Coordinates of C-alpha atoms in Angstrom, one line a residue:
M1 CA 100.9 23.2 -5.2
K2 CA 100.8 19.3 -6.4
T3 CA 97.8 18.1 -7.8
Y4 CA 96.7 15.6 -4.8
F5 CA 96.6 18.2 -2.7
L6 CA 95.6 21.3 -5.1
I7 CA 92.2 19.4 -6.5
P8 CA 90.9 18.8 -2.7
F9 CA 91.3 22.1 -1.7
L10 CA 89.7 23.7 -5.3
A11 CA 86.7 21.4 -4.5
L12 CA 86.6 23.2 -0.9
L13 CA 86.4 26.6 -2.4
S14 CA 83.8 25.2 -4.7
A15 CA 81.7 24.6 -1.7
L16 CA 81.9 27.5 0.1
T17 CA 78.9 29.4 -1.6
P18 CA 76.7 26.1 -2.1
L19 CA 77.5 25.6 1.7
A20 CA 76.3 29.2 2.6
V21 CA 73.1 28.6 0.8
D22 CA 71.7 25.7 2.5
M23 CA 73.3 25.3 5.9
Y24 CA 71.3 28.2 7.6
L25 CA 68.1 26.1 5.8
P26 CA 67.3 24.2 9.5
A27 CA 68.0 27.7 11.2
M28 CA 65.5 29.8 9.7
P29 CA 62.6 29.6 12.6
S30 CA 65.4 30.4 15.0
I31 CA 66.6 33.3 12.9
A32 CA 62.9 34.4 12.6
G33 CA 62.5 34.2 16.3
D34 CA 65.6 35.9 17.5
F35 CA 64.6 38.8 15.1
N36 CA 61.5 38.7 16.0
V37 CA 60.2 38.7 11.8
S38 CA 58.4 36.0 10.2
I39 CA 59.6 33.0 8.7
E40 CA 58.5 34.1 5.4
I41 CA 61.5 37.4 5.6
I42 CA 64.0 35.1 6.8
Q43 CA 62.7 32.9 3.4
T44 CA 63.6 36.4 1.0
T45 CA 67.8 36.6 2.5
L46 CA 68.0 33.2 0.5
S47 CA 67.1 35.3 -2.8
T48 CA 68.7 38.0 -1.5
Y49 CA 72.0 35.4 -1.0
L50 CA 71.4 34.0 -5.0
L51 CA 71.2 37.5 -6.1
G52 CA 74.1 38.7 -5.0
F53 CA 76.5 35.3 -5.9
A54 CA 74.8 36.1 -9.5
I55 CA 75.7 39.9 -10.3
G56 CA 79.3 39.2 -8.0
Q57 CA 80.1 36.2 -10.7
L58 CA 79.2 38.0 -13.5
F59 CA 82.1 41.0 -12.4
Y60 CA 84.7 38.4 -10.8
G61 CA 84.8 36.4 -14.5
P62 CA 86.0 39.5 -16.1
L63 CA 88.4 40.4 -13.2
A64 CA 89.9 37.3 -13.3
D65 CA 90.9 37.2 -16.8
S66 CA 92.3 40.6 -16.4
Y67 CA 94.1 40.7 -13.5
G68 CA 94.7 37.2 -12.3
R69 CA 93.1 34.3 -10.5
K70 CA 95.1 34.7 -7.3
P71 CA 94.2 38.0 -6.4
V72 CA 90.5 38.2 -7.4
L73 CA 90.5 34.6 -5.0
I74 CA 91.8 36.3 -2.0
C75 CA 90.2 39.8 -2.7
G76 CA 86.5 37.6 -2.7
L77 CA 87.5 35.0 0.5
V78 CA 88.8 38.3 2.3
T79 CA 84.6 39.9 1.6
Y80 CA 82.8 36.2 2.6
L81 CA 84.8 36.2 5.9
I82 CA 84.0 39.8 7.2
A83 CA 80.4 39.6 6.0
S84 CA 79.8 36.0 7.7
I85 CA 81.9 37.2 11.4
G86 CA 79.0 40.2 10.6
I87 CA 76.3 37.9 10.8
V88 CA 77.5 36.5 14.1
Y89 CA 77.7 39.9 15.5
G90 CA 74.6 41.3 13.7
D91 CA 71.9 42.4 15.3
S92 CA 68.6 43.2 13.0
I93 CA 66.9 41.7 10.3
E94 CA 68.3 44.6 7.5
Q95 CA 71.9 43.6 8.9
F96 CA 71.5 40.9 8.3
K97 CA 69.7 40.7 4.5
W98 CA 73.2 43.3 3.7
L99 CA 75.5 41.2 5.0
R100 CA 74.1 37.7 3.2
L101 CA 74.4 39.8 0.4
L102 CA 77.6 40.9 0.6
Q103 CA 78.8 37.2 1.5
A104 CA 77.5 36.4 -2.0
I105 CA 79.2 38.8 -3.4
G106 CA 82.7 37.5 -1.8
G107 CA 81.3 33.5 -2.4
G108 CA 81.2 34.2 -6.2
A109 CA 84.7 34.4 -6.2
A110 CA 85.9 30.6 -5.2
S111 CA 83.6 29.4 -7.7
V112 CA 84.8 31.4 -10.8
V113 CA 88.2 31.8 -10.3
V114 CA 88.4 27.2 -9.8
S115 CA 86.8 26.3 -12.8
S116 CA 89.3 29.0 -14.6
L117 CA 92.2 27.8 -12.7
L118 CA 91.8 24.2 -13.2
R119 CA 91.8 25.4 -17.1
D120 CA 94.6 27.3 -17.1
L121 CA 96.4 23.9 -15.6
F122 CA 95.0 21.2 -17.4
S123 CA 92.9 20.7 -20.9
G124 CA 90.7 18.4 -22.8
S125 CA 90.0 15.3 -21.0
M126 CA 91.8 15.8 -17.9
F127 CA 90.4 19.3 -17.4
S128 CA 87.2 17.2 -17.7
K129 CA 88.7 14.7 -15.2
M130 CA 89.8 17.0 -13.0
M131 CA 86.7 18.8 -13.0
S132 CA 84.7 16.5 -11.7
Y133 CA 85.7 16.1 -8.7
V134 CA 85.2 19.7 -7.9
V135 CA 81.3 19.5 -9.6
L136 CA 80.9 16.6 -6.9
S137 CA 82.2 18.8 -4.2
M138 CA 80.0 21.5 -5.6
T139 CA 76.9 18.8 -6.3
L140 CA 77.4 17.5 -2.9
A141 CA 77.7 20.4 -0.8
P142 CA 73.9 21.3 -1.2
L143 CA 73.0 17.6 -0.3
V144 CA 74.9 17.6 3.0
A145 CA 74.7 21.9 4.5
P146 CA 71.0 21.0 5.8
L147 CA 72.7 17.8 7.7
I148 CA 75.7 19.8 9.1
G149 CA 73.6 22.8 9.9
A150 CA 71.0 20.8 12.1
Q151 CA 73.7 19.3 13.8
L152 CA 75.2 22.9 14.6
L153 CA 71.8 23.9 15.8
V154 CA 71.2 21.0 18.0
W155 CA 74.2 21.5 20.0
F156 CA 74.7 25.4 19.9
S157 CA 72.9 28.2 18.3
W158 CA 72.0 29.5 14.9
P159 CA 75.0 31.7 15.0
S160 CA 77.2 28.8 15.0
I161 CA 76.6 27.8 11.4
F162 CA 77.9 31.4 10.3
V163 CA 80.9 31.0 13.0
A164 CA 82.2 27.2 10.8
L165 CA 81.8 29.3 7.3
A166 CA 83.9 31.6 8.9
I167 CA 87.1 29.3 10.4
L168 CA 85.9 26.9 6.7
T169 CA 87.0 30.9 4.8
S170 CA 89.7 31.6 7.2
I171 CA 91.8 28.2 6.4
C172 CA 91.1 28.5 2.8
L173 CA 92.5 32.2 2.9
L174 CA 95.6 31.3 4.4
V175 CA 96.0 28.2 2.0
S176 CA 95.3 30.2 -1.3
Y177 CA 97.7 32.8 0.0
I178 CA 100.3 30.7 0.5
G179 CA 99.8 27.8 -1.4
I180 CA 98.5 29.1 -4.3
K181 CA 100.3 30.6 -7.1
E182 CA 99.4 32.7 -10.0
T183 CA 98.6 30.1 -13.0
L184 CA 97.9 33.0 -15.7
P185 CA 101.0 35.2 -17.0
K186 CA 100.6 38.4 -17.4
E187 CA 100.5 38.3 -21.6
R188 CA 98.0 36.1 -21.4
R189 CA 95.8 38.4 -19.8
V190 CA 93.0 41.0 -21.7
A191 CA 92.3 44.3 -20.0
F192 CA 89.4 44.9 -18.2
N193 CA 86.9 47.2 -20.0
L194 CA 82.8 47.2 -19.0
P195 CA 81.3 47.6 -22.7
Q196 CA 84.0 44.5 -23.8
V197 CA 83.1 42.7 -20.9
F198 CA 79.2 42.9 -21.9
R199 CA 80.8 41.4 -25.5
N200 CA 82.0 39.0 -24.5
Y201 CA 79.1 37.8 -22.6
G202 CA 77.1 38.4 -26.0
L203 CA 79.8 36.9 -27.8
I204 CA 79.2 33.3 -25.5
L205 CA 75.4 33.6 -25.7
R206 CA 75.7 33.6 -29.3
N207 CA 77.7 30.4 -29.9
R208 CA 75.0 27.7 -30.0
K209 CA 77.2 25.1 -28.7
V210 CA 78.6 27.0 -25.9
L211 CA 74.7 28.0 -25.3
G212 CA 73.2 25.1 -25.6
L213 CA 76.0 23.6 -23.0
M214 CA 74.8 25.9 -20.6
L215 CA 71.5 25.3 -20.5
C216 CA 71.8 22.0 -20.7
G217 CA 73.4 22.4 -17.4
G218 CA 71.6 24.5 -16.3
F219 CA 68.6 22.6 -16.4
N220 CA 70.1 19.4 -15.6
V221 CA 71.0 21.0 -11.9
S222 CA 68.1 22.6 -11.6
G223 CA 66.2 19.3 -10.9
M224 CA 68.7 18.8 -8.2
F225 CA 67.8 22.1 -6.2
A226 CA 63.9 21.2 -6.9
F227 CA 64.2 18.5 -4.8
L228 CA 66.3 20.6 -2.3
T229 CA 63.1 23.0 -2.0
A230 CA 60.4 19.8 -1.9
S231 CA 62.0 17.2 -0.4
P232 CA 61.9 17.9 3.2
F233 CA 58.3 18.5 3.0
V234 CA 57.9 15.5 0.6
Y235 CA 59.6 12.7 2.9
I236 CA 59.2 14.3 6.1
E237 CA 55.6 15.5 6.3
Y238 CA 53.4 13.8 3.3
F239 CA 55.4 10.3 3.5
G240 CA 55.4 10.5 8.0
I241 CA 59.0 9.8 8.1
D242 CA 61.5 11.2 10.7
A243 CA 64.3 13.5 10.4
Q244 CA 67.1 10.9 11.1
D245 CA 65.5 8.5 8.4
Y246 CA 65.4 11.7 6.0
G247 CA 69.1 12.3 6.4
Y248 CA 69.4 8.4 5.3
L249 CA 67.6 8.6 2.6
F250 CA 69.5 12.0 1.8
A251 CA 72.6 10.1 2.3
C252 CA 71.6 7.8 -1.0
N253 CA 71.9 11.0 -3.5
I254 CA 75.8 11.2 -1.9
L255 CA 76.5 7.9 -2.4
G256 CA 75.0 7.9 -5.8
M257 CA 77.2 10.7 -7.2
M258 CA 80.3 9.6 -5.8
V259 CA 80.0 7.1 -7.3
V260 CA 79.0 8.1 -11.1
T261 CA 81.8 10.5 -10.3
W262 CA 84.2 8.0 -9.6
M263 CA 83.0 6.2 -12.9
N264 CA 83.6 9.5 -14.8
A265 CA 87.3 10.6 -14.2
K266 CA 88.0 6.4 -14.8
I267 CA 86.9 6.4 -18.1
V268 CA 86.8 10.5 -19.5
M269 CA 90.3 9.7 -20.5
R270 CA 89.1 6.9 -22.3
F271 CA 86.5 7.7 -24.4
G272 CA 86.4 11.7 -24.2
Y273 CA 84.2 14.1 -22.6
Q274 CA 82.6 14.6 -25.4
Q275 CA 81.0 10.4 -25.9
I276 CA 80.7 10.7 -21.9
L277 CA 78.8 13.5 -22.1
R278 CA 76.5 12.7 -24.6
A279 CA 75.4 9.4 -23.0
G280 CA 74.7 10.7 -19.7
I281 CA 72.5 12.8 -20.6
I282 CA 70.1 10.7 -23.2
I283 CA 70.5 8.4 -20.1
S284 CA 69.2 11.4 -18.0
A285 CA 66.6 12.0 -19.8
V286 CA 65.5 8.4 -20.0
V287 CA 65.8 8.3 -16.0
S288 CA 63.5 11.6 -15.8
V289 CA 60.5 9.9 -18.2
L290 CA 60.4 6.7 -16.1
F291 CA 60.7 8.9 -12.9
W292 CA 57.6 10.7 -14.2
L293 CA 56.1 7.5 -15.3
L294 CA 56.7 5.4 -11.9
N295 CA 55.3 8.1 -10.0
M296 CA 53.1 10.5 -11.0
N297 CA 50.5 8.4 -9.3
L298 CA 52.3 7.1 -6.4
T299 CA 52.3 3.3 -7.4
F300 CA 55.4 2.4 -6.1
G301 CA 55.0 4.7 -3.1
L302 CA 58.1 6.2 -1.3
A303 CA 60.6 3.4 -2.4
G304 CA 60.1 4.4 -6.6
L305 CA 60.3 7.6 -5.3
V306 CA 63.8 7.9 -3.6
V307 CA 65.4 4.9 -5.8
S308 CA 64.2 7.2 -9.3
T309 CA 65.9 10.7 -7.1
V310 CA 68.8 8.9 -6.5
A311 CA 69.4 7.8 -10.5
Y312 CA 68.4 11.5 -11.7
I313 CA 71.2 13.2 -9.5
S314 CA 73.4 11.0 -9.8
L315 CA 74.4 11.9 -12.7
I316 CA 74.2 15.6 -12.2
S317 CA 78.4 15.9 -11.5
L318 CA 79.2 14.1 -14.4
I319 CA 77.4 16.2 -17.0
G320 CA 77.8 19.1 -15.1
S321 CA 81.8 18.4 -15.3
N322 CA 81.4 17.6 -18.9
V323 CA 79.7 20.7 -19.2
M324 CA 82.2 22.9 -18.2
T325 CA 84.5 21.4 -20.4
G326 CA 83.0 21.8 -23.3
V327 CA 82.7 25.3 -22.9
L328 CA 85.8 26.1 -21.3
A329 CA 87.1 24.3 -24.2
E330 CA 85.8 27.1 -27.1
F331 CA 86.6 30.1 -24.6
P332 CA 90.0 29.4 -23.4
H333 CA 91.4 33.0 -23.6
I334 CA 88.1 34.1 -22.3
S335 CA 87.8 31.1 -19.8
G336 CA 87.0 33.3 -16.3
T337 CA 83.9 35.3 -17.9
A338 CA 82.7 31.7 -19.3
S339 CA 83.0 30.1 -16.1
A340 CA 80.7 32.8 -14.8
L341 CA 78.3 32.8 -17.5
S342 CA 77.6 29.4 -17.0
A343 CA 77.4 29.2 -13.1
T344 CA 74.8 32.2 -13.1
I345 CA 72.6 30.4 -15.2
R346 CA 72.9 27.7 -12.9
F347 CA 72.4 29.1 -10.2
G348 CA 69.6 31.2 -11.7
F349 CA 68.0 28.3 -13.0
G350 CA 68.2 26.2 -9.5
A351 CA 65.9 29.0 -8.1
I352 CA 63.6 29.6 -10.2
S353 CA 63.1 26.0 -9.8
G354 CA 62.6 26.2 -6.4
L355 CA 60.3 29.3 -7.2
V356 CA 58.4 27.5 -9.4
I357 CA 57.8 24.7 -6.6
S358 CA 56.7 27.0 -4.0
I359 CA 53.6 28.1 -7.0
L360 CA 52.4 24.3 -8.0
H361 CA 52.8 23.5 -3.9
D362 CA 49.5 21.7 -3.2
G363 CA 49.8 19.4 -0.7
T364 CA 51.1 16.5 -3.0
P365 CA 54.8 15.0 -4.1
L366 CA 53.7 16.2 -7.8
P367 CA 55.1 19.3 -8.2
M368 CA 58.3 18.1 -7.1
I369 CA 58.1 14.9 -9.9
M370 CA 56.9 17.2 -12.7
V371 CA 59.8 19.6 -12.1
I372 CA 62.7 17.4 -12.3
S373 CA 61.0 15.5 -14.9
G374 CA 60.7 18.3 -16.7
C375 CA 64.2 20.1 -15.8
G376 CA 66.0 16.4 -17.2
I377 CA 63.6 16.6 -20.9
L378 CA 64.9 20.8 -21.1
S379 CA 68.8 19.8 -20.0
F380 CA 68.1 16.8 -23.2
L381 CA 66.3 19.3 -25.8
S382 CA 68.8 22.0 -24.9
Y383 CA 71.7 19.8 -25.7
F384 CA 70.4 18.1 -29.3
I385 CA 68.9 21.0 -30.4
L386 CA 71.3 23.6 -29.9
T387 CA 74.5 21.9 -29.2
E388 CA 74.3 19.1 -31.7
R389 CA 73.5 20.8 -34.4
A390 CA 75.9 23.3 -33.9
N391 CA 78.4 20.5 -34.3
K392 CA 76.8 19.0 -37.3
D393 CA 76.9 22.3 -39.0
S394 CA 80.8 23.1 -38.4

């Protein structure tokens, strides 16, 4: 498959899990009504999905390093497809929960294999350039997914969301089977050994440079998950804008990320991913401080909150793609394992940030402002305390 077809397709693959996480959010009340359960019960299925995704990734990475990228990807997509179809025909909340867990386990394969496959084909700043497009897709998907889900809910019923996911997965499965070639030759594969898998995870976590990069990326993207959790309440209920205008404000974040991702792809080959990453983290930290100072008293109202949120979220794909470049450059021989651990940290931190938002909820935008600002500062500290010091020591 040619590069100009491969990169968009890998970006689509990487979006499967974020779409599954967020497309059904607008449908939660409808699902609760159909199954005759409380909305709180349906909300727990989101945690179930994130748990399955985290568990699946931890094993898909080592499996991809042992058996190759393509077989693991195909198995994961088949699992995801079966679960999506099962959800459409399920008739109880218990079936819905278990099938969501199965769907998440299958979805973890795509996320791991995409990063590993790119690392097999590209290296250094070229990898960062290609990865920036994939990370953009991973970051845009949670922002766009609720809008897609809402439109499907308007025209159809909630099962249509999972029909759409099943159709999309079928297309990805067909293209993967026909068009994707194996990128990990047999001589570069490592034997699958469960104790060795956990030793490899320990090896990665003991590397201060990589640990700093993973924590930096995890905290940074957690700010976006905090926004996803809190923004419907803040924008619609607190500030009183309607759902259509909420969609337009959402689109501002998407536009910002697209612009910054395009800039990263243009300049990373000239300056190198390390310089771009360092600059991005510093700018993000400054934005985080300003986010708090400008919005803690809501002096500038909704306008100040929207502008500062766009500034923060726009940098996420730039930081994320260059973080992955640094992580996989340190462990090219177990890139699947490294990619899996990094993604697990990102989604795990994202789930925690959403939980913190829920705990701190006080009927104002302040919890969202606090968590987003805190995530940006923690991202900065993780990088400069761990990664920068490790670079200087070496």
